[in-house]
């Protein structure tokens, strides 16, 4: 049988059964959006296998419902795995206390956020993400000397901001983003 004939038979079989196939999923999957997704998966799977579809219309309909059954089983397995993973994550969140940022960390985050977008992004790339200045320059597509000058400016602004928030200069020694890299 030619490719065109196989495709034509497939289109007819889908057209004749599309409502029944979609209702098959709606009756078995509580969320209509998930049922629609399963129906879409059925169409994709059936299309990939359409050359194996029986020529008899009744057998073709049964073949499509067999694929629907397999898609439903797969959907349920994936849903069960997803639910189990979500439950494990939720259990871990309940048993692991969230770290509370110290005041100095909050002050530092606020100070970094008050910098210009370019400077705050640069500080985060270097001190939060651990990139060296030449690596940050490559990521941002700018000259390494520009990174160094922007970092000098950003550090000066951070020192000024943090010294007004915490007047004791001795307390600034522990702030890693103010050390020279």
mmCIF file of C-alpha atoms in Angstrom:
data_model
loop_
_atom_site.group_PDB
_atom_site.id
_atom_site.type_symbol
_atom_site.label_atom_id
_atom_site.label_comp_id
_atom_site.label_asym_id
_atom_site.label_seq_id
_atom_site.Cartn_x
_atom_site.Cartn_y
_atom_site.Cartn_z
ATOM 1 C CA UNK A 1 0.000 0.000 0.000
ATOM 2 C CA UNK A 2 1.331 3.439 -0.906
ATOM 3 C CA UNK A 3 2.266 6.119 1.599
ATOM 4 C CA UNK A 4 -0.593 8.303 0.393
ATOM 5 C CA UNK A 5 -3.074 5.446 0.913
ATOM 6 C CA UNK A 6 -1.762 4.787 4.457
ATOM 7 C CA UNK A 7 -2.048 8.464 5.313
ATOM 8 C CA UNK A 8 -5.564 8.708 3.880
ATOM 9 C CA UNK A 9 -6.726 5.644 5.851
ATOM 10 C CA UNK A 10 -5.142 7.090 8.988
ATOM 11 C CA UNK A 11 -6.934 10.420 8.552
ATOM 12 C CA UNK A 12 -10.259 8.655 8.037
ATOM 13 C CA UNK A 13 -9.753 6.410 11.088
ATOM 14 C CA UNK A 14 -8.886 9.402 13.276
ATOM 15 C CA UNK A 15 -11.789 11.458 11.922
ATOM 16 C CA UNK A 16 -14.235 8.602 12.586
ATOM 17 C CA UNK A 17 -12.983 7.994 16.155
ATOM 18 C CA UNK A 18 -11.683 11.364 17.376
ATOM 19 C CA UNK A 19 -14.661 12.162 19.621
ATOM 20 C CA UNK A 20 -14.724 8.696 21.152
ATOM 21 C CA UNK A 21 -10.967 8.715 21.690
ATOM 22 C CA UNK A 22 -11.023 12.102 23.377
ATOM 23 C CA UNK A 23 -13.931 11.024 25.625
ATOM 24 C CA UNK A 24 -11.934 7.886 26.469
ATOM 25 C CA UNK A 25 -9.327 10.130 28.095
ATOM 26 C CA UNK A 26 -11.860 12.543 29.611
ATOM 27 C CA UNK A 27 -13.596 9.671 31.437
ATOM 28 C CA UNK A 28 -10.329 8.390 32.855
ATOM 29 C CA UNK A 29 -8.342 11.563 33.559
ATOM 30 C CA UNK A 30 -9.930 14.098 35.904
ATOM 31 C CA UNK A 31 -8.219 17.202 34.528
ATOM 32 C CA UNK A 32 -9.497 18.111 31.020
ATOM 33 C CA UNK A 33 -6.174 19.728 30.100
ATOM 34 C CA UNK A 34 -4.340 16.514 30.986
ATOM 35 C CA UNK A 35 -6.907 14.539 28.974
ATOM 36 C CA UNK A 36 -6.264 16.800 25.988
ATOM 37 C CA UNK A 37 -2.527 16.307 26.400
ATOM 38 C CA UNK A 38 -2.996 12.530 26.477
ATOM 39 C CA UNK A 39 -5.150 12.756 23.340
ATOM 40 C CA UNK A 40 -2.377 14.719 21.643
ATOM 41 C CA UNK A 41 0.119 12.062 22.683
ATOM 42 C CA UNK A 42 -2.184 9.430 21.189
ATOM 43 C CA UNK A 43 -2.249 11.285 17.869
ATOM 44 C CA UNK A 44 1.529 11.574 17.778
ATOM 45 C CA UNK A 45 2.065 7.925 18.681
ATOM 46 C CA UNK A 46 -0.564 6.689 16.230
ATOM 47 C CA UNK A 47 0.916 8.813 13.459
ATOM 48 C CA UNK A 48 4.365 7.355 14.066
ATOM 49 C CA UNK A 49 2.871 3.864 13.762
ATOM 50 C CA UNK A 50 0.253 4.577 11.088
ATOM 51 C CA UNK A 51 1.815 2.173 8.569
ATOM 52 C CA UNK A 52 0.979 -0.674 10.988
ATOM 53 C CA UNK A 53 -2.685 0.310 11.248
ATOM 54 C CA UNK A 54 -5.038 -2.494 10.147
ATOM 55 C CA UNK A 55 -6.905 -1.960 6.891
ATOM 56 C CA UNK A 56 -10.304 -2.987 8.284
ATOM 57 C CA UNK A 57 -12.134 0.023 9.805
ATOM 58 C CA UNK A 58 -13.250 -1.864 12.948
ATOM 59 C CA UNK A 59 -9.773 -3.235 13.543
ATOM 60 C CA UNK A 60 -8.263 0.214 12.917
ATOM 61 C CA UNK A 61 -10.598 1.657 15.580
ATOM 62 C CA UNK A 62 -9.565 -1.090 18.032
ATOM 63 C CA UNK A 63 -5.908 -0.428 17.160
ATOM 64 C CA UNK A 64 -6.355 3.272 18.003
ATOM 65 C CA UNK A 65 -8.005 2.399 21.314
ATOM 66 C CA UNK A 66 -5.127 0.022 22.082
ATOM 67 C CA UNK A 67 -2.728 2.915 21.587
ATOM 68 C CA UNK A 68 -4.990 5.100 23.745
ATOM 69 C CA UNK A 69 -4.825 2.458 26.481
ATOM 70 C CA UNK A 70 -1.021 2.434 26.349
ATOM 71 C CA UNK A 71 -0.861 6.241 26.391
ATOM 72 C CA UNK A 72 -3.171 6.271 29.425
ATOM 73 C CA UNK A 73 -0.963 3.762 31.257
ATOM 74 C CA UNK A 74 2.110 5.834 30.456
ATOM 75 C CA UNK A 75 0.358 9.017 31.584
ATOM 76 C CA UNK A 76 -0.620 7.403 34.893
ATOM 77 C CA UNK A 77 2.914 6.113 35.482
ATOM 78 C CA UNK A 78 4.368 9.545 34.790
ATOM 79 C CA UNK A 79 1.782 11.165 37.041
ATOM 80 C CA UNK A 80 2.575 8.720 39.853
ATOM 81 C CA UNK A 81 6.314 9.408 39.491
ATOM 82 C CA UNK A 82 5.676 13.141 39.463
ATOM 83 C CA UNK A 83 3.439 12.935 42.550
ATOM 84 C CA UNK A 84 6.015 10.853 44.405
ATOM 85 C CA UNK A 85 8.775 13.327 43.558
ATOM 86 C CA UNK A 86 6.633 16.261 44.664
ATOM 87 C CA UNK A 87 5.795 14.444 47.913
ATOM 88 C CA UNK A 88 9.474 13.714 48.624
ATOM 89 C CA UNK A 89 10.326 17.344 47.986
ATOM 90 C CA UNK A 90 7.454 18.551 50.198
ATOM 91 C CA UNK A 91 8.541 16.183 52.988
ATOM 92 C CA UNK A 92 12.087 17.477 52.739
ATOM 93 C CA UNK A 93 10.890 21.070 52.896
ATOM 94 C CA UNK A 94 8.833 20.309 55.997
ATOM 95 C CA UNK A 95 11.735 18.639 57.798
ATOM 96 C CA UNK A 96 14.491 21.026 56.721
ATOM 97 C CA UNK A 97 14.204 24.461 58.262
ATOM 98 C CA UNK A 98 14.688 27.293 55.828
ATOM 99 C CA UNK A 99 17.889 29.220 56.459
ATOM 100 C CA UNK A 100 17.241 32.658 57.854
ATOM 101 C CA UNK A 101 19.522 35.282 56.375
ATOM 102 C CA UNK A 102 21.480 37.286 58.864
ATOM 103 C CA UNK A 103 20.953 41.028 58.958
ATOM 104 C CA UNK A 104 24.307 41.648 57.269
ATOM 105 C CA UNK A 105 23.342 39.347 54.376
ATOM 106 C CA UNK A 106 20.039 41.172 53.925
ATOM 107 C CA UNK A 107 21.861 44.526 54.006
ATOM 108 C CA UNK A 108 24.341 43.277 51.423
ATOM 109 C CA UNK A 109 21.564 41.996 49.123
ATOM 110 C CA UNK A 110 19.741 45.311 49.417
ATOM 111 C CA UNK A 111 22.944 47.223 48.703
ATOM 112 C CA UNK A 112 23.688 45.109 45.620
ATOM 113 C CA UNK A 113 20.105 45.560 44.413
ATOM 114 C CA UNK A 114 20.489 49.342 44.663
ATOM 115 C CA UNK A 115 23.384 49.333 42.176
ATOM 116 C CA UNK A 116 22.722 49.837 38.471
ATOM 117 C CA UNK A 117 21.543 46.736 36.620
ATOM 118 C CA UNK A 118 24.926 46.302 34.941
ATOM 119 C CA UNK A 119 26.927 46.680 38.137
ATOM 120 C CA UNK A 120 24.651 44.492 40.260
ATOM 121 C CA UNK A 121 24.694 41.808 37.558
ATOM 122 C CA UNK A 122 28.471 41.967 37.437
ATOM 123 C CA UNK A 123 28.800 41.705 41.235
ATOM 124 C CA UNK A 124 26.474 38.704 41.228
ATOM 125 C CA UNK A 125 28.378 36.986 38.397
ATOM 126 C CA UNK A 126 31.692 37.391 40.175
ATOM 127 C CA UNK A 127 30.776 36.918 43.834
ATOM 128 C CA UNK A 128 27.621 34.825 43.786
ATOM 129 C CA UNK A 129 28.261 32.691 40.728
ATOM 130 C CA UNK A 130 32.028 32.446 41.245
ATOM 131 C CA UNK A 131 33.298 33.677 37.882
ATOM 132 C CA UNK A 132 36.622 35.469 37.576
ATOM 133 C CA UNK A 133 36.582 38.969 36.097
ATOM 134 C CA UNK A 134 37.863 37.829 32.681
ATOM 135 C CA UNK A 135 35.194 35.097 32.602
ATOM 136 C CA UNK A 136 32.479 37.607 33.493
ATOM 137 C CA UNK A 137 33.783 39.825 30.698
ATOM 138 C CA UNK A 138 33.446 36.957 28.225
ATOM 139 C CA UNK A 139 29.921 36.130 29.445
ATOM 140 C CA UNK A 140 28.819 39.748 29.130
ATOM 141 C CA UNK A 141 30.717 40.343 25.901
ATOM 142 C CA UNK A 142 32.697 43.291 27.260
ATOM 143 C CA UNK A 143 36.371 44.115 27.713
ATOM 144 C CA UNK A 144 38.024 42.751 30.907
ATOM 145 C CA UNK A 145 39.297 46.250 31.724
ATOM 146 C CA UNK A 146 35.684 47.474 31.638
ATOM 147 C CA UNK A 147 34.771 44.759 34.135
ATOM 148 C CA UNK A 148 37.585 45.822 36.442
ATOM 149 C CA UNK A 149 36.613 49.500 36.316
ATOM 150 C CA UNK A 150 32.923 48.697 36.874
ATOM 151 C CA UNK A 151 33.814 46.436 39.791
ATOM 152 C CA UNK A 152 35.967 49.181 41.333
ATOM 153 C CA UNK A 153 33.023 51.566 41.062
ATOM 154 C CA UNK A 154 30.565 48.958 42.399
ATOM 155 C CA UNK A 155 32.792 48.130 45.375
ATOM 156 C CA UNK A 156 33.116 51.819 46.250
ATOM 157 C CA UNK A 157 29.342 52.224 46.104
ATOM 158 C CA UNK A 158 28.822 49.106 48.215
ATOM 159 C CA UNK A 159 31.318 50.302 50.812
ATOM 160 C CA UNK A 160 29.506 53.628 51.020
ATOM 161 C CA UNK A 161 26.084 51.994 51.237
ATOM 162 C CA UNK A 162 27.166 49.442 53.816
ATOM 163 C CA UNK A 163 29.076 51.944 55.943
ATOM 164 C CA UNK A 164 25.899 54.034 56.307
ATOM 165 C CA UNK A 165 23.906 50.928 57.184
ATOM 166 C CA UNK A 166 26.529 49.680 59.652
ATOM 167 C CA UNK A 167 28.752 52.493 60.895
ATOM 168 C CA UNK A 168 31.452 50.322 62.467
ATOM 169 C CA UNK A 169 34.120 49.908 59.723
ATOM 170 C CA UNK A 170 35.588 46.851 61.449
ATOM 171 C CA UNK A 171 32.402 44.928 60.612
ATOM 172 C CA UNK A 172 32.996 45.306 56.864
ATOM 173 C CA UNK A 173 36.004 42.981 56.813
ATOM 174 C CA UNK A 174 33.757 39.893 56.768
ATOM 175 C CA UNK A 175 31.865 41.000 53.629
ATOM 176 C CA UNK A 176 33.448 38.951 50.814
ATOM 177 C CA UNK A 177 32.351 41.185 47.966
ATOM 178 C CA UNK A 178 34.439 44.030 49.340
ATOM 179 C CA UNK A 179 37.676 42.072 49.293
ATOM 180 C CA UNK A 180 39.935 42.387 46.271
ATOM 181 C CA UNK A 181 39.823 39.543 43.782
#
